[in-house]
Short mmCIF file of C-alpha atoms in Angstrom, two decimals:
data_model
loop_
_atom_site.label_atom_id
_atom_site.label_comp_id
_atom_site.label_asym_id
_atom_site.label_seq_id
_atom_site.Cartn_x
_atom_site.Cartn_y
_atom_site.Cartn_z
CA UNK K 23 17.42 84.67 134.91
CA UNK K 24 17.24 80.95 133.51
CA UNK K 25 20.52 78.46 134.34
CA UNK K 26 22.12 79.31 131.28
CA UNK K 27 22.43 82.83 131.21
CA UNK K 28 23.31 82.26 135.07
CA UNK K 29 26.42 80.11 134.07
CA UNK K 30 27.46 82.86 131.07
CA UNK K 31 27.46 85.55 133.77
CA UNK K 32 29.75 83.47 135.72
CA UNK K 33 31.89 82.91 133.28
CA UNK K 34 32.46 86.29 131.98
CA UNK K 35 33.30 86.62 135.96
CA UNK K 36 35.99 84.32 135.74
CA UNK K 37 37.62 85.55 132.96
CA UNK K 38 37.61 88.98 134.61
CA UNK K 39 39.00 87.72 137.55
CA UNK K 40 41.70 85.48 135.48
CA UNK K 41 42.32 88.71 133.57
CA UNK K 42 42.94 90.90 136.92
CA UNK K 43 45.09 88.33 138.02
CA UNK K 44 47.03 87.72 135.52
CA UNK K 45 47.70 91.53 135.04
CA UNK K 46 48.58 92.05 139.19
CA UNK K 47 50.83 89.00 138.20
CA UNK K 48 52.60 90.47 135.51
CA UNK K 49 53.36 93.33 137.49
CA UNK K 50 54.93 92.10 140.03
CA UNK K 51 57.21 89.59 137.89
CA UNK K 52 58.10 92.98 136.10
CA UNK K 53 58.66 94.91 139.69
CA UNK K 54 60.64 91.95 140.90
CA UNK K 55 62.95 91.82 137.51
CA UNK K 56 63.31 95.29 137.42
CA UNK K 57 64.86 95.22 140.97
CA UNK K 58 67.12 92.60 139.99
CA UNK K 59 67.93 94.11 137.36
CA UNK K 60 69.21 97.17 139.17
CA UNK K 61 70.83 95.07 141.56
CA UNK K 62 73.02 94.46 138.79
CA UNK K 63 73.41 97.43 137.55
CA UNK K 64 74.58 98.52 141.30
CA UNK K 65 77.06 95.70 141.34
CA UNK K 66 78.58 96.62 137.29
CA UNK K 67 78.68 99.98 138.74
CA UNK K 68 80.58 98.97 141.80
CA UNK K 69 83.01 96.80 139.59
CA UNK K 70 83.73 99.30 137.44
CA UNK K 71 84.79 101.99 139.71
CA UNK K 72 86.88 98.76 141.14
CA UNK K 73 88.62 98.84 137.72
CA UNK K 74 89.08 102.65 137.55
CA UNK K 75 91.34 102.73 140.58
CA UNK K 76 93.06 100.11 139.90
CA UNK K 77 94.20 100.93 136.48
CA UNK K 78 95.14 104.30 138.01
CA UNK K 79 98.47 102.82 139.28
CA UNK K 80 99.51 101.29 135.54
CA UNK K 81 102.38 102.99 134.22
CA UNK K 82 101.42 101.89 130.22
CA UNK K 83 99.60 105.18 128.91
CA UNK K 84 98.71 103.26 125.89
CA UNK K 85 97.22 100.47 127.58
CA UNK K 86 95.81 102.65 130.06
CA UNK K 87 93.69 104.77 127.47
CA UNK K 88 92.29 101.59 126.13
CA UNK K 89 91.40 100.10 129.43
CA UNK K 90 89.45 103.51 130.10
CA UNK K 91 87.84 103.89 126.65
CA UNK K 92 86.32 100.22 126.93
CA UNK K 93 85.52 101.04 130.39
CA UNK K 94 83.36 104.53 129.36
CA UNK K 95 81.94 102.44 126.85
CA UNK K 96 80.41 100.01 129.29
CA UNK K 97 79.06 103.08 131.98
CA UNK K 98 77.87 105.20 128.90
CA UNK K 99 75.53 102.30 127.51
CA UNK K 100 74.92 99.97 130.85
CA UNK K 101 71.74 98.81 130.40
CA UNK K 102 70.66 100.81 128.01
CA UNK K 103 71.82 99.47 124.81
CA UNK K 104 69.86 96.20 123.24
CA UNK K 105 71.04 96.33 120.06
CA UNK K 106 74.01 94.01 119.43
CA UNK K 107 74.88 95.08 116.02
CA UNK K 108 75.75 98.40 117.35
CA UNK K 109 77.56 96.95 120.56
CA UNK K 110 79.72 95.21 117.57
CA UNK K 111 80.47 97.53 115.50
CA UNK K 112 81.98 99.66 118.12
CA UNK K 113 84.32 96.61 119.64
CA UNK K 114 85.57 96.18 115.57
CA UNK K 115 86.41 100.12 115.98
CA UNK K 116 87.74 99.94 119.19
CA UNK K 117 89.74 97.00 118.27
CA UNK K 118 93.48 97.10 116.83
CA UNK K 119 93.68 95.16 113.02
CA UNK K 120 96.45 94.47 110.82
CA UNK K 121 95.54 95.29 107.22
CA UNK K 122 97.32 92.81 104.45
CA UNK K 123 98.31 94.21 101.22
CA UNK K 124 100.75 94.16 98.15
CA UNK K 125 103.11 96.03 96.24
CA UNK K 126 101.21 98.40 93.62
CA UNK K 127 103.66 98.25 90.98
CA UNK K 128 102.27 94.90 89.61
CA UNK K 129 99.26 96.74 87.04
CA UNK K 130 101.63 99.10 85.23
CA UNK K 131 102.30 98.77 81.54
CA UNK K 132 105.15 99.46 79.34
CA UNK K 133 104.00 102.91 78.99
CA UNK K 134 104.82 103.50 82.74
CA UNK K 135 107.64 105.41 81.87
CA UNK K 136 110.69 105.78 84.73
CA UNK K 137 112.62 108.04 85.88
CA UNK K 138 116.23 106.70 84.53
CA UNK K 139 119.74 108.14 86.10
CA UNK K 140 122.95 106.82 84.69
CA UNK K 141 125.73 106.14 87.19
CA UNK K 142 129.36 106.40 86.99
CA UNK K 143 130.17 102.73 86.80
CA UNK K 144 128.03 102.99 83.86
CA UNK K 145 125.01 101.26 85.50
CA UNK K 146 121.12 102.62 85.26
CA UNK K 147 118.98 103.63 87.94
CA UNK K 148 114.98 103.03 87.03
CA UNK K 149 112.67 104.72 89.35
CA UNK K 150 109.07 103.93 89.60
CA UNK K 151 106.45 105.81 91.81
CA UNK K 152 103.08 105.02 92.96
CA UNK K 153 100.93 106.11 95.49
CA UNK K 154 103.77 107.15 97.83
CA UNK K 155 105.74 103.65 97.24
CA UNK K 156 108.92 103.90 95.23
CA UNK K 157 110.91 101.18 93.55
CA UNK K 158 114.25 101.55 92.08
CA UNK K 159 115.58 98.90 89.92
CA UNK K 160 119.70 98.99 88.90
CA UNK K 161 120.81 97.27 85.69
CA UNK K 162 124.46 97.12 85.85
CA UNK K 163 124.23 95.13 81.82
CA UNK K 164 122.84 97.94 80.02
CA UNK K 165 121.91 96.48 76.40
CA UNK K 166 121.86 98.95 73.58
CA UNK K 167 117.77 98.66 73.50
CA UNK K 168 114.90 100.57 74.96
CA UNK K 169 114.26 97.48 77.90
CA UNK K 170 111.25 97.17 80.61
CA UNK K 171 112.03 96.15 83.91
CA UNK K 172 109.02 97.58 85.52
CA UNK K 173 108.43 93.95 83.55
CA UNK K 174 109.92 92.04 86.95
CA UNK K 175 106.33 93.34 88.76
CA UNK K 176 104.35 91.83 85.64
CA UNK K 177 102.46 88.39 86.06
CA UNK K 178 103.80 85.81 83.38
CA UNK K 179 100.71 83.08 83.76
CA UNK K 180 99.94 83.28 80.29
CA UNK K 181 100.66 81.00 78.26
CA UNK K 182 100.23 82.61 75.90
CA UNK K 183 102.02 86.01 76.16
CA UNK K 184 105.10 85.69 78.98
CA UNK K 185 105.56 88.64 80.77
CA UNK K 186 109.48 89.13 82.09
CA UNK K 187 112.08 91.33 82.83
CA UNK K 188 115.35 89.75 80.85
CA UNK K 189 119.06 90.54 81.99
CA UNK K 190 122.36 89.70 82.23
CA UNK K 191 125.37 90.54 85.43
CA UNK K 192 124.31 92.28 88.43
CA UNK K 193 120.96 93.48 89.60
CA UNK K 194 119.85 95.63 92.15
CA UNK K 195 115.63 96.06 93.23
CA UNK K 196 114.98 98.37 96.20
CA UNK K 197 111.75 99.31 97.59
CA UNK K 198 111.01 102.30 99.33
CA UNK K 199 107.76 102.51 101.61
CA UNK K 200 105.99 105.83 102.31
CA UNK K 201 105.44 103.91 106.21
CA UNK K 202 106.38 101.27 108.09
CA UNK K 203 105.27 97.99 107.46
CA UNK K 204 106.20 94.35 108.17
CA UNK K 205 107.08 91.97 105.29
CA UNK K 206 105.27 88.78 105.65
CA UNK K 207 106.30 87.58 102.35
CA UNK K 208 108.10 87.92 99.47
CA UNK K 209 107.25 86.31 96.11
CA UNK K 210 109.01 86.22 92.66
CA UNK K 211 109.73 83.68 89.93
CA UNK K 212 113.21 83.40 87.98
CA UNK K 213 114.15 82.12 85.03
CA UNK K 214 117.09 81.04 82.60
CA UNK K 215 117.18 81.62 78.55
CA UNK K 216 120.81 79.50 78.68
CA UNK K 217 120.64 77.30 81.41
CA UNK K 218 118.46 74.68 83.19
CA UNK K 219 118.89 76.35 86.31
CA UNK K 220 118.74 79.97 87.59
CA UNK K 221 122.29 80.18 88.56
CA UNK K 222 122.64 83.13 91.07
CA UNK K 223 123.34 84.54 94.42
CA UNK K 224 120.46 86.38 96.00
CA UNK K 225 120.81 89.12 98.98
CA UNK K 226 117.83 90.18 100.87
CA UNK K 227 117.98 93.14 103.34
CA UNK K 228 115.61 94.54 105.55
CA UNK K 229 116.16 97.70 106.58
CA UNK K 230 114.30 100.26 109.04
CA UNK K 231 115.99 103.59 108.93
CA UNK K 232 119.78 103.08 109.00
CA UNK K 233 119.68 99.45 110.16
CA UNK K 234 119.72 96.28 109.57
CA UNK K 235 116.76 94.74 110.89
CA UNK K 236 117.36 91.28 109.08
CA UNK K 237 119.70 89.61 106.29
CA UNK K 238 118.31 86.74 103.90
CA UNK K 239 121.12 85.09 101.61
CA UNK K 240 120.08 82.51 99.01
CA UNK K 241 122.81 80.65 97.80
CA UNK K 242 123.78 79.50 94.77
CA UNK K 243 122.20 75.35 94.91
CA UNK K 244 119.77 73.24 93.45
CA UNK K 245 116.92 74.42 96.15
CA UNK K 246 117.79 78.02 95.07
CA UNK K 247 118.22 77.51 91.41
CA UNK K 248 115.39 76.01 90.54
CA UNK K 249 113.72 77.53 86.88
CA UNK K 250 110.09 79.03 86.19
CA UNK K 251 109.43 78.72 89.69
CA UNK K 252 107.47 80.44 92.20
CA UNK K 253 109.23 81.14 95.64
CA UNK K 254 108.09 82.48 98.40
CA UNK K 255 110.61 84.00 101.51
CA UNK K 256 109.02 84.19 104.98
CA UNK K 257 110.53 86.95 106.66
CA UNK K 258 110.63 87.62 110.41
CA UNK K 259 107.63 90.38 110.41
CA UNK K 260 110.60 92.85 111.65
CA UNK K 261 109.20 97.19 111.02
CA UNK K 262 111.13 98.49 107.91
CA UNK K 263 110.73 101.13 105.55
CA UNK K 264 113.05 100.07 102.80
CA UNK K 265 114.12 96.69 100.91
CA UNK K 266 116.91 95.99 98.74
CA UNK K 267 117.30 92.63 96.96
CA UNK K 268 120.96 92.37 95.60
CA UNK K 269 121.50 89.34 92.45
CA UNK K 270 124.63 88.33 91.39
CA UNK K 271 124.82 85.59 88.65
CA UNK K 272 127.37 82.73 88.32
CA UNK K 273 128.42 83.98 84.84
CA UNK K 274 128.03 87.65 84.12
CA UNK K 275 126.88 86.41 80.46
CA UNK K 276 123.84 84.32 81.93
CA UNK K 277 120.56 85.72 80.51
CA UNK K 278 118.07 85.45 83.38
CA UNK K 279 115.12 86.73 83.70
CA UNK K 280 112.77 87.71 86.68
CA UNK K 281 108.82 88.39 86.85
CA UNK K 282 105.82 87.92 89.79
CA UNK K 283 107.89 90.30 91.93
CA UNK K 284 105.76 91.29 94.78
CA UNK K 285 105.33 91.53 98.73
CA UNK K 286 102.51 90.59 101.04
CA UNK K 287 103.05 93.78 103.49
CA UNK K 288 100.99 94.34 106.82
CA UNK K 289 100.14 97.72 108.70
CA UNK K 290 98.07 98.67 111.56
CA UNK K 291 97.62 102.14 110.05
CA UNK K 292 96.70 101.76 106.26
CA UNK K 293 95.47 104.68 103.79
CA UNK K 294 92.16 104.14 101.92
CA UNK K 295 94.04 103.21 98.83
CA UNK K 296 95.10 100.12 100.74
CA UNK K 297 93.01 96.88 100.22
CA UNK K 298 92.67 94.65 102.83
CA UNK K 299 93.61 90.96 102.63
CA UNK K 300 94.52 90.35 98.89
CA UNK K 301 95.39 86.55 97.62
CA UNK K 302 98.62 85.93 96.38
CA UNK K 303 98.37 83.28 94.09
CA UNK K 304 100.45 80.79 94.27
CA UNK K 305 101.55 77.91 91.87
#
């Protein structure tokens, strides 16, 4: 064997040597980790049990079912889970959210016909359903026309082709929910065909079951008044189940008129036909 095939065989030596090495290395990084590793897990385990008994003594069953699901949640997948995605997706289902929404009346058409009851003091009653929600809209100034109220839920930002509900004396627009929600807004524009202002008193009531959770009164003034405009009422974000919106003009022979009606609502409960966070716009 010449010096050069001496030095390959040593070499090739080396590198099995290095290789061997490296390998008993490896190993026992991985046994060390591994023991570390259930260290931990001893100590989570430890913890949680820690947390079981104590939450024993809470009174809150509600809080206490939580505590325990996210707590089974942990012990069931210690360890074992890697992938986060997953680990997500189950804190989004284990997590309460409030779903936004609006009012559904706002994409019927004139052919959405109501349900109309005349009442003694010679008012009307129009009832419109949908999905479980029901409005009812008195006219107390009947004209001798077919009219549209169902017109007040209507968008009027075209130009173009104004979409409103005209009338004249008092008028009444309840809202019935199918569940209890909290109003975080309400939204509606007014208008006047004989006036430069909108001159009217408006009564808001929020009401959850037989009482009244909250009273809104807009008086009659130049903040309140105010034509072709776009208001918005915060509310207090009090449960209710029904709304009632009470206007009473100046002068009975006013012709207002009333359009955009609609409600930002929020649940913790919705049914699939609800959509989550809508836009309002807003001008």
């Amino acid at each position: 064997m010449n010096d050069e095939e001496f030095d390959g065989r040593l070499r090739d030596v080396d590198k099995h040597l290095r290789f061997k090495f490296l390998k008993f290395k490896c190993k026992f990084m991985f046994k060390i980790l591994l023991n570390e590793l259930n260290a931990l897990n001893s100590e989570l385990q430890k913890e949680l049990r820690n947390i079981k008994q104590q939450i024993e003594n809470i009174d809150d069953s509600e809080i206490k079912t939580y505590i325990q699901q996210q707590i089974q949640n942990i012990d069931d997948n210690l360890v074992l889970k890697q992938d986060k995605n997953i680990v997500a997706l189950e804190k989004k289902f284990l997590k309460k959210e409030s779903y936004y929404f609006k009012l559904p009346f706002g994409v019927m058409g004139i052919h959405n016909d109501p349900s109309i009851n005349d009442n003694i003091d010679k008012s009307k009653d129009y009832e419109f359903k949908k999905y479980g929600f029901t409005a009812n809209i008195r006219v107390y100034s009947v004209p001798n026309y077919i009219i549209y109220p169902n017109n007040i839920f209507d968008s009027d930002e075209d130009d173009y082709q104004l979409i409103f509900f005209d009338f004249r004396g008092k008028l009444i627009i309840e809202i019935n929910f199918p569940f209890q929600v909290k109003v975080d807004s309400i939204f509606f524009r007014q208008n006047s065909r004989m006036s430069k202002k909108f001159n009217a008193r408006k009564v808001l009531q929020f009401i959850n079951g037989t009482k009244n959770v909250e009273t809104k009164e807009l008086e009659i003034n130049d903040e309140n008044n105010k034509p072709r405009h776009l208001y918005e009422i915060k509310t207090s974000g009090k449960y209710i189940d029904r709304f009632s919106m009470l206007i009473i003009p100046d002068n009975e022979e006013d012709q207002l008129s009333l359009s955009n009606f609609d409600m930002l609502l929020e649940t913790e409960t919705p049914p699939l036909s609800i959509v989550r966070n809508p836009n309002h716009k807003k001008k």
